[in-house]
Short mmCIF file of N, CA and C in Angstrom, two decimals:
data_model
loop_
_atom_site.label_atom_id
_atom_site.label_comp_id
_atom_site.label_asym_id
_atom_site.label_seq_id
_atom_site.Cartn_x
_atom_site.Cartn_y
_atom_site.Cartn_z
N MET A 1 9.90 26.81 -8.95
CA MET A 1 9.23 25.53 -9.05
C MET A 1 9.25 25.07 -10.50
N SER A 2 9.32 23.76 -10.69
CA SER A 2 9.31 23.20 -12.04
C SER A 2 7.91 23.26 -12.64
N ALA A 3 7.82 22.90 -13.89
CA ALA A 3 6.53 22.95 -14.60
C ALA A 3 5.47 22.15 -13.85
N ALA A 4 4.26 22.68 -13.82
CA ALA A 4 3.16 22.01 -13.12
C ALA A 4 2.71 20.78 -13.88
N VAL A 5 2.54 19.67 -13.16
CA VAL A 5 1.98 18.47 -13.76
C VAL A 5 0.51 18.31 -13.36
N ILE A 6 0.12 18.95 -12.26
CA ILE A 6 -1.28 18.96 -11.82
C ILE A 6 -1.64 20.39 -11.45
N GLU A 7 -2.78 20.85 -11.96
CA GLU A 7 -3.28 22.18 -11.59
C GLU A 7 -4.79 22.14 -11.40
N PHE A 8 -5.23 22.53 -10.22
CA PHE A 8 -6.64 22.73 -9.92
C PHE A 8 -6.83 24.23 -9.77
N ARG A 9 -7.82 24.79 -10.46
CA ARG A 9 -8.13 26.21 -10.32
C ARG A 9 -9.60 26.36 -9.97
N ALA A 10 -9.86 26.79 -8.74
CA ALA A 10 -11.24 26.99 -8.26
C ALA A 10 -12.12 25.80 -8.60
N ALA A 11 -11.57 24.59 -8.44
CA ALA A 11 -12.30 23.38 -8.81
C ALA A 11 -13.26 22.98 -7.69
N ARG A 12 -14.52 22.86 -8.04
CA ARG A 12 -15.53 22.34 -7.12
C ARG A 12 -15.74 20.88 -7.50
N LEU A 13 -15.55 19.98 -6.52
CA LEU A 13 -15.63 18.55 -6.79
C LEU A 13 -16.75 17.92 -5.99
N GLY A 14 -17.46 17.00 -6.62
CA GLY A 14 -18.53 16.31 -5.93
C GLY A 14 -19.19 15.30 -6.85
N TYR A 15 -20.34 14.85 -6.41
CA TYR A 15 -21.09 13.82 -7.13
C TYR A 15 -22.54 14.27 -7.24
N GLY A 16 -23.05 14.38 -8.47
CA GLY A 16 -24.40 14.88 -8.65
C GLY A 16 -24.49 16.30 -8.11
N SER A 17 -25.47 16.54 -7.24
CA SER A 17 -25.60 17.88 -6.66
C SER A 17 -24.83 18.02 -5.34
N ALA A 18 -24.26 16.92 -4.86
CA ALA A 18 -23.50 16.96 -3.60
C ALA A 18 -22.09 17.50 -3.85
N VAL A 19 -21.71 18.50 -3.08
CA VAL A 19 -20.37 19.08 -3.18
C VAL A 19 -19.51 18.48 -2.06
N VAL A 20 -18.38 17.90 -2.44
CA VAL A 20 -17.45 17.32 -1.47
C VAL A 20 -16.33 18.30 -1.14
N LEU A 21 -15.76 18.90 -2.18
CA LEU A 21 -14.69 19.89 -2.02
C LEU A 21 -15.13 21.15 -2.77
N PRO A 22 -15.45 22.23 -2.05
CA PRO A 22 -16.05 23.40 -2.70
C PRO A 22 -15.12 24.27 -3.53
N ALA A 23 -13.84 24.33 -3.21
CA ALA A 23 -12.95 25.24 -3.95
C ALA A 23 -11.50 24.77 -3.79
N VAL A 24 -11.03 24.00 -4.76
CA VAL A 24 -9.67 23.48 -4.70
C VAL A 24 -8.77 24.30 -5.62
N ASP A 25 -7.72 24.86 -5.05
CA ASP A 25 -6.65 25.51 -5.81
C ASP A 25 -5.38 24.77 -5.42
N LEU A 26 -4.76 24.11 -6.39
CA LEU A 26 -3.60 23.27 -6.10
C LEU A 26 -2.71 23.21 -7.32
N THR A 27 -1.42 23.35 -7.10
CA THR A 27 -0.44 23.18 -8.17
C THR A 27 0.64 22.24 -7.66
N VAL A 28 0.92 21.19 -8.43
CA VAL A 28 1.98 20.24 -8.10
C VAL A 28 2.97 20.24 -9.25
N GLY A 29 4.22 20.54 -8.94
CA GLY A 29 5.26 20.59 -9.96
C GLY A 29 5.91 19.24 -10.17
N ALA A 30 6.57 19.08 -11.31
CA ALA A 30 7.30 17.85 -11.61
C ALA A 30 8.34 17.62 -10.52
N GLY A 31 8.45 16.39 -10.08
CA GLY A 31 9.43 16.03 -9.06
C GLY A 31 8.97 16.24 -7.63
N GLU A 32 7.83 16.86 -7.44
CA GLU A 32 7.33 17.09 -6.08
C GLU A 32 6.64 15.84 -5.55
N CYS A 33 6.68 15.69 -4.26
CA CYS A 33 5.98 14.61 -3.57
C CYS A 33 4.94 15.27 -2.68
N LEU A 34 3.70 14.82 -2.77
CA LEU A 34 2.61 15.43 -2.03
C LEU A 34 1.83 14.35 -1.32
N GLY A 35 1.58 14.54 -0.04
CA GLY A 35 0.72 13.64 0.72
C GLY A 35 -0.56 14.37 1.07
N ILE A 36 -1.67 13.69 0.95
CA ILE A 36 -2.97 14.28 1.27
C ILE A 36 -3.51 13.50 2.46
N VAL A 37 -3.71 14.18 3.58
CA VAL A 37 -4.18 13.52 4.79
C VAL A 37 -5.45 14.20 5.28
N GLY A 38 -6.24 13.44 6.02
CA GLY A 38 -7.46 13.98 6.59
C GLY A 38 -8.35 12.86 7.06
N PRO A 39 -9.40 13.19 7.78
CA PRO A 39 -10.31 12.16 8.29
C PRO A 39 -11.12 11.50 7.18
N ASN A 40 -11.72 10.37 7.51
CA ASN A 40 -12.59 9.69 6.56
C ASN A 40 -13.68 10.64 6.09
N GLY A 41 -13.96 10.59 4.78
CA GLY A 41 -15.04 11.39 4.23
C GLY A 41 -14.71 12.83 3.93
N CYS A 42 -13.44 13.22 4.04
CA CYS A 42 -13.11 14.64 3.82
C CYS A 42 -12.84 14.97 2.36
N GLY A 43 -12.74 13.96 1.48
CA GLY A 43 -12.58 14.23 0.05
C GLY A 43 -11.26 13.81 -0.56
N LYS A 44 -10.46 13.04 0.17
CA LYS A 44 -9.15 12.62 -0.36
C LYS A 44 -9.31 11.79 -1.63
N THR A 45 -10.17 10.79 -1.59
CA THR A 45 -10.37 9.93 -2.76
C THR A 45 -11.05 10.70 -3.88
N THR A 46 -11.93 11.62 -3.55
CA THR A 46 -12.57 12.46 -4.57
C THR A 46 -11.52 13.27 -5.31
N LEU A 47 -10.54 13.80 -4.59
CA LEU A 47 -9.45 14.55 -5.21
C LEU A 47 -8.66 13.64 -6.16
N LEU A 48 -8.35 12.42 -5.71
CA LEU A 48 -7.63 11.47 -6.57
C LEU A 48 -8.45 11.15 -7.82
N ARG A 49 -9.74 10.95 -7.65
CA ARG A 49 -10.60 10.64 -8.80
C ARG A 49 -10.60 11.78 -9.82
N ALA A 50 -10.54 13.00 -9.34
CA ALA A 50 -10.48 14.15 -10.25
C ALA A 50 -9.15 14.16 -11.01
N ILE A 51 -8.06 13.85 -10.32
CA ILE A 51 -6.75 13.78 -10.99
C ILE A 51 -6.75 12.69 -12.04
N LEU A 52 -7.37 11.55 -11.73
CA LEU A 52 -7.43 10.43 -12.66
C LEU A 52 -8.38 10.68 -13.83
N GLY A 53 -9.22 11.71 -13.72
CA GLY A 53 -10.19 11.98 -14.77
C GLY A 53 -11.45 11.16 -14.63
N ALA A 54 -11.62 10.47 -13.49
CA ALA A 54 -12.80 9.65 -13.26
C ALA A 54 -14.03 10.50 -12.95
N ILE A 55 -13.81 11.70 -12.44
CA ILE A 55 -14.90 12.66 -12.26
C ILE A 55 -14.44 14.00 -12.81
N ALA A 56 -15.39 14.74 -13.34
CA ALA A 56 -15.10 16.09 -13.85
C ALA A 56 -15.46 17.10 -12.76
N PRO A 57 -14.78 18.22 -12.73
CA PRO A 57 -15.16 19.24 -11.74
C PRO A 57 -16.54 19.79 -12.05
N GLN A 58 -17.29 20.10 -11.00
CA GLN A 58 -18.59 20.74 -11.17
C GLN A 58 -18.42 22.19 -11.61
N ALA A 59 -17.30 22.77 -11.24
CA ALA A 59 -16.94 24.14 -11.65
C ALA A 59 -15.42 24.24 -11.58
N GLY A 60 -14.86 25.25 -12.22
CA GLY A 60 -13.41 25.42 -12.22
C GLY A 60 -12.74 24.44 -13.18
N THR A 61 -11.43 24.30 -13.03
CA THR A 61 -10.68 23.44 -13.95
C THR A 61 -9.72 22.53 -13.21
N VAL A 62 -9.49 21.38 -13.83
CA VAL A 62 -8.48 20.42 -13.39
C VAL A 62 -7.66 20.07 -14.61
N GLU A 63 -6.35 20.28 -14.53
CA GLU A 63 -5.46 19.93 -15.63
C GLU A 63 -4.38 18.98 -15.12
N VAL A 64 -4.19 17.88 -15.84
CA VAL A 64 -3.14 16.92 -15.51
C VAL A 64 -2.29 16.76 -16.76
N ARG A 65 -1.02 17.10 -16.63
CA ARG A 65 -0.09 17.07 -17.76
C ARG A 65 0.95 15.98 -17.53
N ALA A 66 0.49 14.76 -17.35
CA ALA A 66 1.39 13.65 -17.08
C ALA A 66 0.67 12.33 -17.33
N ARG A 67 1.46 11.29 -17.62
CA ARG A 67 0.92 9.93 -17.64
C ARG A 67 0.77 9.50 -16.19
N VAL A 68 -0.39 8.99 -15.83
CA VAL A 68 -0.69 8.69 -14.43
C VAL A 68 -0.80 7.19 -14.22
N GLY A 69 -0.12 6.71 -13.18
CA GLY A 69 -0.30 5.35 -12.69
C GLY A 69 -1.08 5.43 -11.39
N TYR A 70 -1.92 4.43 -11.13
CA TYR A 70 -2.78 4.47 -9.94
C TYR A 70 -2.68 3.16 -9.19
N CYS A 71 -2.45 3.25 -7.90
CA CYS A 71 -2.40 2.08 -7.03
C CYS A 71 -3.52 2.23 -6.00
N PRO A 72 -4.61 1.47 -6.18
CA PRO A 72 -5.75 1.63 -5.28
C PRO A 72 -5.46 1.04 -3.89
N GLN A 73 -6.30 1.42 -2.95
CA GLN A 73 -6.19 0.88 -1.59
C GLN A 73 -6.41 -0.62 -1.63
N ARG A 74 -7.40 -1.04 -2.36
CA ARG A 74 -7.68 -2.46 -2.56
C ARG A 74 -8.46 -2.59 -3.85
N THR A 75 -8.56 -3.80 -4.33
CA THR A 75 -9.31 -4.01 -5.56
C THR A 75 -10.27 -5.17 -5.36
N GLN A 76 -11.37 -5.13 -6.06
CA GLN A 76 -12.31 -6.24 -6.05
C GLN A 76 -11.82 -7.28 -7.05
N VAL A 77 -11.77 -8.52 -6.64
CA VAL A 77 -11.30 -9.58 -7.52
C VAL A 77 -12.45 -10.54 -7.77
N ASN A 78 -12.72 -10.79 -9.03
CA ASN A 78 -13.74 -11.76 -9.40
C ASN A 78 -13.15 -13.14 -9.22
N THR A 79 -13.64 -13.88 -8.21
CA THR A 79 -13.08 -15.21 -7.94
C THR A 79 -13.62 -16.27 -8.89
N VAL A 80 -14.67 -15.95 -9.65
CA VAL A 80 -15.18 -16.90 -10.64
C VAL A 80 -14.21 -17.00 -11.81
N LEU A 81 -13.66 -15.86 -12.22
CA LEU A 81 -12.66 -15.83 -13.28
C LEU A 81 -11.28 -15.76 -12.62
N PRO A 82 -10.49 -16.79 -12.78
CA PRO A 82 -9.20 -16.84 -12.06
C PRO A 82 -8.11 -15.99 -12.72
N PHE A 83 -8.22 -14.68 -12.59
CA PHE A 83 -7.21 -13.79 -13.14
C PHE A 83 -5.88 -14.05 -12.45
N THR A 84 -4.82 -14.06 -13.23
CA THR A 84 -3.49 -14.23 -12.65
C THR A 84 -2.92 -12.87 -12.28
N ALA A 85 -1.86 -12.89 -11.50
CA ALA A 85 -1.16 -11.65 -11.18
C ALA A 85 -0.70 -10.98 -12.46
N GLY A 86 -0.25 -11.78 -13.43
CA GLY A 86 0.18 -11.23 -14.72
C GLY A 86 -0.96 -10.55 -15.46
N ASP A 87 -2.16 -11.13 -15.40
CA ASP A 87 -3.33 -10.51 -16.03
C ASP A 87 -3.60 -9.14 -15.42
N VAL A 88 -3.60 -9.09 -14.08
CA VAL A 88 -3.89 -7.84 -13.37
C VAL A 88 -2.85 -6.78 -13.71
N VAL A 89 -1.57 -7.15 -13.70
CA VAL A 89 -0.51 -6.19 -14.01
C VAL A 89 -0.61 -5.73 -15.45
N GLY A 90 -0.88 -6.65 -16.37
CA GLY A 90 -0.98 -6.31 -17.79
C GLY A 90 -2.07 -5.30 -18.09
N LEU A 91 -3.11 -5.24 -17.25
CA LEU A 91 -4.18 -4.27 -17.45
C LEU A 91 -3.70 -2.83 -17.30
N GLY A 92 -2.55 -2.65 -16.66
CA GLY A 92 -2.01 -1.31 -16.48
C GLY A 92 -1.26 -0.78 -17.68
N SER A 93 -1.08 -1.61 -18.70
CA SER A 93 -0.33 -1.19 -19.88
C SER A 93 -1.26 -0.90 -21.04
N LEU A 94 -1.11 0.28 -21.63
CA LEU A 94 -1.87 0.60 -22.83
C LEU A 94 -1.22 -0.02 -24.06
N LYS A 95 0.05 -0.38 -23.94
CA LYS A 95 0.80 -0.97 -25.06
C LYS A 95 0.61 -2.48 -25.06
N ARG A 96 -0.11 -2.98 -26.03
CA ARG A 96 -0.31 -4.42 -26.18
C ARG A 96 0.67 -4.94 -27.22
N THR A 97 1.93 -4.98 -26.83
CA THR A 97 3.00 -5.40 -27.73
C THR A 97 3.44 -6.81 -27.38
N PRO A 98 4.15 -7.47 -28.30
CA PRO A 98 4.59 -8.84 -28.04
C PRO A 98 5.46 -8.98 -26.78
N ASP A 99 6.10 -7.90 -26.36
CA ASP A 99 6.96 -7.99 -25.17
C ASP A 99 6.20 -7.76 -23.86
N LEU A 100 4.86 -7.68 -23.92
CA LEU A 100 4.08 -7.43 -22.71
C LEU A 100 4.35 -8.47 -21.62
N PRO A 101 4.37 -9.77 -21.92
CA PRO A 101 4.66 -10.74 -20.84
C PRO A 101 6.01 -10.49 -20.17
N ALA A 102 7.01 -10.11 -20.93
CA ALA A 102 8.33 -9.83 -20.34
C ALA A 102 8.27 -8.57 -19.49
N ARG A 103 7.52 -7.55 -19.94
CA ARG A 103 7.39 -6.32 -19.15
C ARG A 103 6.61 -6.58 -17.87
N VAL A 104 5.58 -7.44 -17.95
CA VAL A 104 4.81 -7.81 -16.76
C VAL A 104 5.72 -8.51 -15.76
N ALA A 105 6.50 -9.48 -16.24
CA ALA A 105 7.41 -10.22 -15.36
C ALA A 105 8.42 -9.28 -14.72
N ALA A 106 8.94 -8.34 -15.49
CA ALA A 106 9.92 -7.38 -14.96
C ALA A 106 9.29 -6.48 -13.90
N ALA A 107 8.06 -6.03 -14.14
CA ALA A 107 7.37 -5.17 -13.16
C ALA A 107 7.11 -5.93 -11.87
N LEU A 108 6.67 -7.18 -11.99
CA LEU A 108 6.44 -8.00 -10.80
C LEU A 108 7.74 -8.22 -10.03
N GLU A 109 8.81 -8.48 -10.75
CA GLU A 109 10.11 -8.69 -10.10
C GLU A 109 10.56 -7.41 -9.39
N ALA A 110 10.39 -6.27 -10.04
CA ALA A 110 10.78 -4.99 -9.44
C ALA A 110 10.00 -4.71 -8.15
N CYS A 111 8.81 -5.29 -8.05
CA CYS A 111 7.97 -5.08 -6.87
C CYS A 111 8.07 -6.23 -5.86
N GLY A 112 9.06 -7.09 -6.06
CA GLY A 112 9.31 -8.16 -5.09
C GLY A 112 8.47 -9.40 -5.28
N LEU A 113 7.94 -9.62 -6.48
CA LEU A 113 7.13 -10.81 -6.77
C LEU A 113 7.68 -11.56 -7.98
N PRO A 114 8.96 -11.94 -7.97
CA PRO A 114 9.51 -12.63 -9.14
C PRO A 114 8.79 -13.97 -9.36
N GLY A 115 8.57 -14.30 -10.61
CA GLY A 115 7.95 -15.58 -10.96
C GLY A 115 6.49 -15.70 -10.59
N SER A 116 5.80 -14.60 -10.38
CA SER A 116 4.40 -14.64 -9.93
C SER A 116 3.38 -14.42 -11.03
N SER A 117 3.81 -14.29 -12.26
CA SER A 117 2.89 -13.97 -13.35
C SER A 117 1.73 -14.95 -13.46
N GLU A 118 1.98 -16.23 -13.21
CA GLU A 118 0.94 -17.24 -13.40
C GLU A 118 0.17 -17.57 -12.12
N ARG A 119 0.51 -16.92 -11.02
CA ARG A 119 -0.22 -17.18 -9.77
C ARG A 119 -1.59 -16.49 -9.83
N VAL A 120 -2.60 -17.17 -9.32
CA VAL A 120 -3.95 -16.60 -9.29
C VAL A 120 -3.95 -15.42 -8.31
N PHE A 121 -4.40 -14.27 -8.79
CA PHE A 121 -4.36 -13.03 -8.00
C PHE A 121 -5.09 -13.20 -6.67
N ALA A 122 -6.25 -13.84 -6.68
CA ALA A 122 -7.04 -14.00 -5.46
C ALA A 122 -6.33 -14.87 -4.43
N ASP A 123 -5.38 -15.70 -4.87
CA ASP A 123 -4.64 -16.57 -3.95
C ASP A 123 -3.44 -15.88 -3.31
N LEU A 124 -3.09 -14.70 -3.79
CA LEU A 124 -1.97 -13.96 -3.20
C LEU A 124 -2.38 -13.39 -1.85
N SER A 125 -1.42 -13.22 -0.95
CA SER A 125 -1.71 -12.56 0.32
C SER A 125 -2.07 -11.10 0.05
N GLY A 126 -2.62 -10.43 1.04
CA GLY A 126 -2.98 -9.02 0.87
C GLY A 126 -1.78 -8.16 0.49
N GLY A 127 -0.64 -8.41 1.13
CA GLY A 127 0.57 -7.66 0.81
C GLY A 127 1.07 -7.94 -0.60
N GLN A 128 0.97 -9.21 -1.02
CA GLN A 128 1.37 -9.56 -2.39
C GLN A 128 0.44 -8.93 -3.41
N GLN A 129 -0.85 -8.87 -3.10
CA GLN A 129 -1.79 -8.21 -4.00
C GLN A 129 -1.44 -6.73 -4.14
N GLN A 130 -1.07 -6.07 -3.03
CA GLN A 130 -0.66 -4.66 -3.10
C GLN A 130 0.56 -4.50 -3.98
N ARG A 131 1.51 -5.41 -3.89
CA ARG A 131 2.71 -5.34 -4.72
C ARG A 131 2.35 -5.51 -6.19
N ALA A 132 1.42 -6.42 -6.47
CA ALA A 132 0.98 -6.62 -7.86
C ALA A 132 0.27 -5.36 -8.38
N LEU A 133 -0.52 -4.72 -7.53
CA LEU A 133 -1.19 -3.48 -7.93
C LEU A 133 -0.18 -2.36 -8.17
N LEU A 134 0.90 -2.34 -7.39
CA LEU A 134 1.97 -1.37 -7.63
C LEU A 134 2.64 -1.66 -8.97
N ALA A 135 2.88 -2.94 -9.26
CA ALA A 135 3.46 -3.31 -10.56
C ALA A 135 2.55 -2.86 -11.70
N ARG A 136 1.23 -3.00 -11.50
CA ARG A 136 0.27 -2.54 -12.52
C ARG A 136 0.39 -1.04 -12.73
N ALA A 137 0.58 -0.29 -11.64
CA ALA A 137 0.74 1.17 -11.77
C ALA A 137 2.03 1.53 -12.48
N LEU A 138 3.08 0.74 -12.27
CA LEU A 138 4.39 1.05 -12.84
C LEU A 138 4.56 0.63 -14.30
N ILE A 139 3.81 -0.37 -14.74
CA ILE A 139 4.06 -0.94 -16.07
C ILE A 139 3.79 0.04 -17.20
N GLY A 140 2.95 1.03 -16.97
CA GLY A 140 2.66 2.03 -18.00
C GLY A 140 3.69 3.13 -18.07
N ASP A 141 4.79 3.01 -17.33
CA ASP A 141 5.86 4.01 -17.30
C ASP A 141 5.30 5.40 -17.01
N PRO A 142 4.60 5.55 -15.87
CA PRO A 142 3.95 6.82 -15.58
C PRO A 142 4.92 7.91 -15.16
N ASP A 143 4.50 9.15 -15.38
CA ASP A 143 5.23 10.31 -14.87
C ASP A 143 4.82 10.60 -13.43
N LEU A 144 3.63 10.13 -13.07
CA LEU A 144 3.02 10.44 -11.78
C LEU A 144 2.34 9.18 -11.28
N ILE A 145 2.52 8.85 -10.00
CA ILE A 145 1.84 7.69 -9.41
C ILE A 145 0.99 8.18 -8.25
N LEU A 146 -0.27 7.77 -8.26
CA LEU A 146 -1.20 8.09 -7.17
C LEU A 146 -1.43 6.84 -6.34
N PHE A 147 -1.31 6.97 -5.03
CA PHE A 147 -1.58 5.88 -4.10
C PHE A 147 -2.77 6.27 -3.25
N ASP A 148 -3.79 5.42 -3.20
CA ASP A 148 -4.93 5.67 -2.33
C ASP A 148 -4.73 4.86 -1.06
N GLU A 149 -4.41 5.52 0.02
CA GLU A 149 -4.12 4.92 1.32
C GLU A 149 -3.07 3.82 1.22
N PRO A 150 -1.83 4.20 0.92
CA PRO A 150 -0.76 3.21 0.75
C PRO A 150 -0.41 2.50 2.06
#
């Protein structure tokens, strides 16, 4: 197996005193594709949050040795502030360089939304919003992409 990009060792995951996943041991190597399936409430999103660093393990360790892109199941959009698709995609880039608008346009085009940078995100169809969120995940040139219920 290639070098591990994700390693969980006896990781207990949860929120406050509630334990969602009591003992996770998992190794994912570079180039591997992993699907996590299970019923609602079994801890799939909790596992993703631990990989993203949004929650720390209550015990054990979680190590991620990769740049991570994240494509959520859905996103809340503030309709008072008319964010464009380009604004949403640009949020995925840590590099605020002069070429950001061109990189945003290229990411949108790669995801099947050419010329959509100036369209209001809330006005896009659900499928178009998902494509824009994928472009946001890709713009940071990640080594690893996480999809929550793709």
